[in-house]
Amino acid sequence: MINPKTLGAEFIGTFWLVLGGCGSAVLAAAFPQLGIGLLGVSLAFGLTVLTMAYAVGHISGGHFNPAVSVGLWAGGRFPAAQLLPYIVAQVLGGLAAGAVLYAIASGKAGFDAAAGFASNGFGEHSPGGYSMQAALVCEVVMTALFLVVILGATDARAPQGFAPIAIGLCLTLIHLISIPVTNTSVNPARSTGVAVFQGSWALSQLWLFWVAPIVGALLGAGIHRALGRAPDAA
């Protein structure tokens, strides 16, 4: 039986990730004269994961991402019976954050969610004009390496207590690389949470930001399994 507290932790953790990360993009990235830019948004996403991993990771494991849950399951770290409840809690957390962000952002004159609302996209909706193929490759590879870091940093042989730092910095790096390509997803709940409020092209392209991260997560889990246990020292 799933403890409701674990689902609550996943909800609030994902809520914070989407509100903090997408909120920084919508409200602060290009703020006149004091905009935080790409670097600031990248740090914001990394900091949301780092802070919530320490805050509630001991309750739920700190996934905050359907792709991470799938990858942990594929890596033998998470039971299949809990996958769907976790994913539902994560998506609901993302949607709640999208709603709060919309309520805040719409308080400014001239706001228009249709302009983007930190949504993920490809082709004409890619920040840098990257193709669907480029977006697909980018999201698969970035999510795969994210899972390699997550599975490695949380391994029993890894230094204890530092996993949230490694994972948060990895997510920061991922954003530094891939914001120009897709606005960076690697997280279907993050993509869904804002696409619903963007309401047009973001919804039509949302499929890629579910398929690619999940494929990437499975690939990352496979890489981790293939590396296996290091040989014992002689």
mmCIF file of C-alpha atoms in Angstrom:
data_model
loop_
_atom_site.group_PDB
_atom_site.id
_atom_site.type_symbol
_atom_site.label_atom_id
_atom_site.label_comp_id
_atom_site.label_asym_id
_atom_site.label_seq_id
_atom_site.Cartn_x
_atom_site.Cartn_y
_atom_site.Cartn_z
ATOM 1 C CA MET A 1 0.000 0.000 0.000
ATOM 2 C CA ILE A 2 1.334 3.421 -0.956
ATOM 3 C CA ASN A 3 1.736 5.925 1.837
ATOM 4 C CA PRO A 4 -0.166 9.134 0.930
ATOM 5 C CA LYS A 5 2.701 11.120 2.455
ATOM 6 C CA THR A 6 5.060 9.907 -0.288
ATOM 7 C CA LEU A 7 2.629 11.110 -2.958
ATOM 8 C CA GLY A 8 2.270 14.415 -1.141
ATOM 9 C CA ALA A 9 6.045 14.800 -1.115
ATOM 10 C CA GLU A 10 6.193 14.111 -4.854
ATOM 11 C CA PHE A 11 3.401 16.621 -5.448
ATOM 12 C CA ILE A 12 5.072 19.419 -3.484
ATOM 13 C CA GLY A 13 8.519 18.634 -4.862
ATOM 14 C CA THR A 14 7.294 18.759 -8.452
ATOM 15 C CA PHE A 15 5.251 21.859 -7.675
ATOM 16 C CA TRP A 16 8.391 23.625 -6.459
ATOM 17 C CA LEU A 17 10.430 22.462 -9.452
ATOM 18 C CA VAL A 18 7.928 23.827 -11.964
ATOM 19 C CA LEU A 19 7.145 27.000 -10.039
ATOM 20 C CA GLY A 20 10.789 27.775 -9.345
ATOM 21 C CA GLY A 21 12.202 26.786 -12.709
ATOM 22 C CA CYS A 22 9.464 27.948 -15.045
ATOM 23 C CA GLY A 23 8.699 30.890 -12.781
ATOM 24 C CA SER A 24 12.253 32.131 -13.153
ATOM 25 C CA ALA A 25 11.908 31.866 -16.931
ATOM 26 C CA VAL A 26 8.531 33.602 -17.127
ATOM 27 C CA LEU A 27 8.997 36.275 -14.461
ATOM 28 C CA ALA A 28 12.712 36.956 -14.180
ATOM 29 C CA ALA A 29 14.687 35.780 -17.236
ATOM 30 C CA ALA A 30 14.282 38.991 -19.207
ATOM 31 C CA PHE A 31 13.271 41.373 -16.456
ATOM 32 C CA PRO A 32 14.342 44.870 -17.505
ATOM 33 C CA GLN A 33 18.002 45.561 -16.649
ATOM 34 C CA LEU A 34 18.082 42.857 -13.957
ATOM 35 C CA GLY A 35 17.103 39.782 -15.980
ATOM 36 C CA ILE A 36 18.713 36.541 -14.803
ATOM 37 C CA GLY A 37 19.023 35.132 -18.321
ATOM 38 C CA LEU A 38 19.824 31.567 -19.362
ATOM 39 C CA LEU A 39 22.333 31.054 -16.552
ATOM 40 C CA GLY A 40 19.865 32.176 -13.917
ATOM 41 C CA VAL A 41 17.076 29.964 -15.208
ATOM 42 C CA SER A 42 19.450 26.997 -15.341
ATOM 43 C CA LEU A 43 20.478 27.584 -11.743
ATOM 44 C CA ALA A 44 16.857 27.960 -10.687
ATOM 45 C CA PHE A 45 15.946 24.531 -12.024
ATOM 46 C CA GLY A 46 18.968 22.963 -10.348
ATOM 47 C CA LEU A 47 18.237 24.672 -7.053
ATOM 48 C CA THR A 48 14.625 23.498 -6.997
ATOM 49 C CA VAL A 49 15.735 19.870 -7.196
ATOM 50 C CA LEU A 50 18.575 20.327 -4.716
ATOM 51 C CA THR A 51 16.413 22.040 -2.101
ATOM 52 C CA MET A 52 13.451 19.674 -2.380
ATOM 53 C CA ALA A 53 15.669 16.591 -2.449
ATOM 54 C CA TYR A 54 16.949 17.633 0.962
ATOM 55 C CA ALA A 55 13.505 18.751 2.154
ATOM 56 C CA VAL A 56 11.352 15.759 1.183
ATOM 57 C CA GLY A 57 13.660 13.283 -0.543
ATOM 58 C CA HIS A 58 13.754 11.167 2.611
ATOM 59 C CA ILE A 59 9.958 10.823 2.392
ATOM 60 C CA SER A 60 9.421 9.866 -1.247
ATOM 61 C CA GLY A 61 12.856 9.409 -2.749
ATOM 62 C CA GLY A 62 12.704 12.827 -4.408
ATOM 63 C CA HIS A 63 11.830 11.895 -7.993
ATOM 64 C CA PHE A 64 9.729 14.960 -8.966
ATOM 65 C CA ASN A 65 9.745 13.696 -12.561
ATOM 66 C CA PRO A 66 7.908 10.824 -14.314
ATOM 67 C CA ALA A 67 11.018 10.022 -16.347
ATOM 68 C CA VAL A 68 13.079 9.684 -13.180
ATOM 69 C CA SER A 69 10.497 7.331 -11.679
ATOM 70 C CA VAL A 70 10.559 5.211 -14.844
ATOM 71 C CA GLY A 71 14.359 5.215 -14.878
ATOM 72 C CA LEU A 72 14.579 4.199 -11.229
ATOM 73 C CA TRP A 73 12.125 1.385 -11.897
ATOM 74 C CA ALA A 74 14.160 0.216 -14.892
ATOM 75 C CA GLY A 75 17.295 0.428 -12.755
ATOM 76 C CA GLY A 76 15.780 -1.857 -10.151
ATOM 77 C CA ARG A 77 15.388 0.871 -7.542
ATOM 78 C CA PHE A 78 11.613 1.438 -7.602
ATOM 79 C CA PRO A 79 8.601 -0.922 -7.573
ATOM 80 C CA ALA A 80 6.362 -1.022 -10.635
ATOM 81 C CA ALA A 81 3.230 -0.853 -8.468
ATOM 82 C CA GLN A 82 4.110 2.694 -7.415
ATOM 83 C CA LEU A 83 4.885 4.073 -10.872
ATOM 84 C CA LEU A 84 1.401 5.271 -11.838
ATOM 85 C CA PRO A 85 0.550 6.905 -8.477
ATOM 86 C CA TYR A 86 3.902 8.717 -8.489
ATOM 87 C CA ILE A 87 3.423 9.948 -12.051
ATOM 88 C CA VAL A 88 -0.097 11.176 -11.292
ATOM 89 C CA ALA A 89 1.140 13.058 -8.203
ATOM 90 C CA GLN A 90 3.989 14.606 -10.197
ATOM 91 C CA VAL A 91 1.767 15.740 -13.057
ATOM 92 C CA LEU A 92 -0.758 17.214 -10.634
ATOM 93 C CA GLY A 93 2.060 19.057 -8.868
ATOM 94 C CA GLY A 94 3.237 20.457 -12.186
ATOM 95 C CA LEU A 95 -0.263 21.560 -13.140
ATOM 96 C CA ALA A 96 -0.787 23.229 -9.764
ATOM 97 C CA ALA A 97 2.470 25.126 -10.203
ATOM 98 C CA GLY A 98 1.434 26.146 -13.718
ATOM 99 C CA ALA A 99 -1.828 27.498 -12.314
ATOM 100 C CA VAL A 100 -0.070 29.521 -9.608
ATOM 101 C CA LEU A 101 2.458 30.854 -12.100
ATOM 102 C CA TYR A 102 -0.340 31.818 -14.488
ATOM 103 C CA ALA A 103 -2.155 33.639 -11.691
ATOM 104 C CA ILE A 104 0.990 35.622 -10.875
ATOM 105 C CA ALA A 105 2.110 36.320 -14.446
ATOM 106 C CA SER A 106 -1.338 37.384 -15.616
ATOM 107 C CA GLY A 107 -1.248 40.185 -13.053
ATOM 108 C CA LYS A 108 1.032 42.144 -15.365
ATOM 109 C CA ALA A 109 -0.469 44.199 -18.171
ATOM 110 C CA GLY A 110 0.196 42.731 -21.586
ATOM 111 C CA PHE A 111 0.861 39.191 -20.376
ATOM 112 C CA ASP A 112 -0.028 36.533 -22.944
ATOM 113 C CA ALA A 113 0.521 32.852 -22.165
ATOM 114 C CA ALA A 114 0.230 32.067 -25.859
ATOM 115 C CA ALA A 115 3.617 33.764 -26.325
ATOM 116 C CA GLY A 116 5.287 30.746 -24.747
ATOM 117 C CA PHE A 117 4.876 30.566 -20.961
ATOM 118 C CA ALA A 118 8.205 28.697 -20.606
ATOM 119 C CA SER A 119 6.833 25.829 -22.688
ATOM 120 C CA ASN A 120 9.008 23.293 -24.442
ATOM 121 C CA GLY A 121 9.008 23.183 -28.224
ATOM 122 C CA PHE A 122 10.811 22.339 -31.429
ATOM 123 C CA GLY A 123 10.956 23.771 -34.934
ATOM 124 C CA GLU A 124 9.572 27.287 -34.962
ATOM 125 C CA HIS A 125 8.866 26.962 -31.223
ATOM 126 C CA SER A 126 12.432 26.008 -30.305
ATOM 127 C CA PRO A 127 14.243 29.000 -28.760
ATOM 128 C CA GLY A 128 17.058 28.499 -31.267
ATOM 129 C CA GLY A 129 14.979 27.149 -34.146
ATOM 130 C CA TYR A 130 16.151 23.542 -33.763
ATOM 131 C CA SER A 131 14.375 20.753 -35.638
ATOM 132 C CA MET A 132 12.190 18.000 -34.194
ATOM 133 C CA GLN A 133 15.009 15.512 -34.775
ATOM 134 C CA ALA A 134 17.497 17.699 -32.904
ATOM 135 C CA ALA A 135 15.019 18.149 -30.047
ATOM 136 C CA LEU A 136 14.386 14.419 -29.852
ATOM 137 C CA VAL A 137 18.086 13.562 -29.724
ATOM 138 C CA CYS A 138 18.772 16.301 -27.195
ATOM 139 C CA GLU A 139 16.001 15.275 -24.807
ATOM 140 C CA VAL A 140 16.854 11.559 -25.013
ATOM 141 C CA VAL A 141 20.571 12.093 -24.392
ATOM 142 C CA MET A 142 20.135 14.691 -21.647
ATOM 143 C CA THR A 143 17.621 12.519 -19.766
ATOM 144 C CA ALA A 144 19.786 9.428 -20.170
ATOM 145 C CA LEU A 145 22.796 11.148 -18.611
ATOM 146 C CA PHE A 146 20.576 12.637 -15.918
ATOM 147 C CA LEU A 147 19.575 9.110 -14.906
ATOM 148 C CA VAL A 148 23.172 7.929 -14.987
ATOM 149 C CA VAL A 149 24.020 10.695 -12.502
ATOM 150 C CA ILE A 150 20.958 10.008 -10.341
ATOM 151 C CA LEU A 151 21.544 6.267 -10.172
ATOM 152 C CA GLY A 152 25.256 6.728 -9.574
ATOM 153 C CA ALA A 153 24.959 9.464 -6.973
ATOM 154 C CA THR A 154 22.377 7.479 -4.993
ATOM 155 C CA ASP A 155 24.294 4.206 -5.163
ATOM 156 C CA ALA A 156 25.166 2.727 -1.771
ATOM 157 C CA ARG A 157 28.862 2.986 -2.695
ATOM 158 C CA ALA A 158 28.689 6.713 -3.476
ATOM 159 C CA PRO A 159 29.588 9.356 -0.859
ATOM 160 C CA GLN A 160 26.572 9.667 1.392
ATOM 161 C CA GLY A 161 24.568 12.871 1.765
ATOM 162 C CA PHE A 162 25.830 14.541 -1.406
ATOM 163 C CA ALA A 163 23.437 13.090 -3.995
ATOM 164 C CA PRO A 164 21.116 16.153 -4.093
ATOM 165 C CA ILE A 165 24.092 18.393 -4.879
ATOM 166 C CA ALA A 166 25.262 16.209 -7.762
ATOM 167 C CA ILE A 167 21.730 15.862 -9.116
ATOM 168 C CA GLY A 168 20.952 19.573 -8.806
ATOM 169 C CA LEU A 169 24.194 20.559 -10.527
ATOM 170 C CA CYS A 170 23.550 17.993 -13.261
ATOM 171 C CA LEU A 171 20.123 19.500 -13.939
ATOM 172 C CA THR A 172 21.712 22.954 -14.043
ATOM 173 C CA LEU A 173 24.238 21.749 -16.612
ATOM 174 C CA ILE A 174 21.520 20.096 -18.683
ATOM 175 C CA HIS A 175 19.672 23.405 -18.867
ATOM 176 C CA LEU A 176 22.815 25.311 -19.796
ATOM 177 C CA ILE A 177 23.252 22.950 -22.747
ATOM 178 C CA SER A 178 19.705 22.490 -23.953
ATOM 179 C CA ILE A 179 17.609 25.585 -23.231
ATOM 180 C CA PRO A 180 18.410 26.908 -26.743
ATOM 181 C CA VAL A 181 17.242 23.619 -28.282
ATOM 182 C CA THR A 182 13.942 22.808 -26.534
ATOM 183 C CA ASN A 183 13.732 25.168 -23.545
ATOM 184 C CA THR A 184 14.748 21.977 -21.696
ATOM 185 C CA SER A 185 12.262 19.429 -20.503
ATOM 186 C CA VAL A 186 13.830 16.107 -19.387
ATOM 187 C CA ASN A 187 10.659 16.033 -17.272
ATOM 188 C CA PRO A 188 7.170 15.352 -18.661
ATOM 189 C CA ALA A 189 5.477 16.855 -15.591
ATOM 190 C CA ARG A 190 7.380 20.113 -16.069
ATOM 191 C CA SER A 191 6.355 20.221 -19.732
ATOM 192 C CA THR A 192 2.714 19.402 -19.035
ATOM 193 C CA GLY A 193 2.401 21.891 -16.181
ATOM 194 C CA VAL A 194 2.930 24.885 -18.459
ATOM 195 C CA ALA A 195 1.768 23.489 -21.827
ATOM 196 C CA VAL A 196 -1.805 23.286 -20.556
ATOM 197 C CA PHE A 197 -1.778 27.039 -19.881
ATOM 198 C CA GLN A 198 0.017 27.927 -23.105
ATOM 199 C CA GLY A 199 -2.873 26.120 -24.699
ATOM 200 C CA SER A 200 -1.974 25.783 -28.387
ATOM 201 C CA TRP A 201 1.307 24.692 -30.008
ATOM 202 C CA ALA A 202 2.776 23.534 -26.691
ATOM 203 C CA LEU A 203 0.023 20.956 -26.336
ATOM 204 C CA SER A 204 0.435 19.725 -29.907
ATOM 205 C CA GLN A 205 4.182 19.213 -29.338
ATOM 206 C CA LEU A 206 3.854 17.821 -25.814
ATOM 207 C CA TRP A 207 4.098 14.202 -27.026
ATOM 208 C CA LEU A 208 7.833 14.613 -27.700
ATOM 209 C CA PHE A 209 8.437 15.797 -24.150
ATOM 210 C CA TRP A 210 6.854 12.631 -22.794
ATOM 211 C CA VAL A 211 8.333 10.154 -25.256
ATOM 212 C CA ALA A 212 11.929 11.429 -25.374
ATOM 213 C CA PRO A 213 12.508 11.749 -21.592
ATOM 214 C CA ILE A 214 11.048 8.299 -20.931
ATOM 215 C CA VAL A 215 13.155 6.715 -23.683
ATOM 216 C CA GLY A 216 16.167 8.568 -22.308
ATOM 217 C CA ALA A 217 15.429 7.389 -18.770
ATOM 218 C CA LEU A 218 15.278 3.765 -19.919
ATOM 219 C CA LEU A 219 18.534 4.241 -21.807
ATOM 220 C CA GLY A 220 20.210 5.795 -18.764
ATOM 221 C CA ALA A 221 19.075 2.929 -16.549
ATOM 222 C CA GLY A 222 20.469 0.490 -19.110
ATOM 223 C CA ILE A 223 23.822 2.285 -19.118
ATOM 224 C CA HIS A 224 23.955 2.176 -15.325
ATOM 225 C CA ARG A 225 23.142 -1.534 -15.291
ATOM 226 C CA ALA A 226 25.726 -2.215 -18.001
ATOM 227 C CA LEU A 227 28.443 -0.488 -16.007
ATOM 228 C CA GLY A 228 27.572 -2.748 -13.110
ATOM 229 C CA ARG A 229 29.541 -3.149 -9.942
ATOM 230 C CA ALA A 230 33.151 -2.065 -10.074
ATOM 231 C CA PRO A 231 35.632 -4.946 -9.784
ATOM 232 C CA ASP A 232 36.905 -5.545 -6.278
ATOM 233 C CA ALA A 233 40.319 -4.111 -5.529
ATOM 234 C CA ALA A 234 43.114 -6.679 -5.621
#
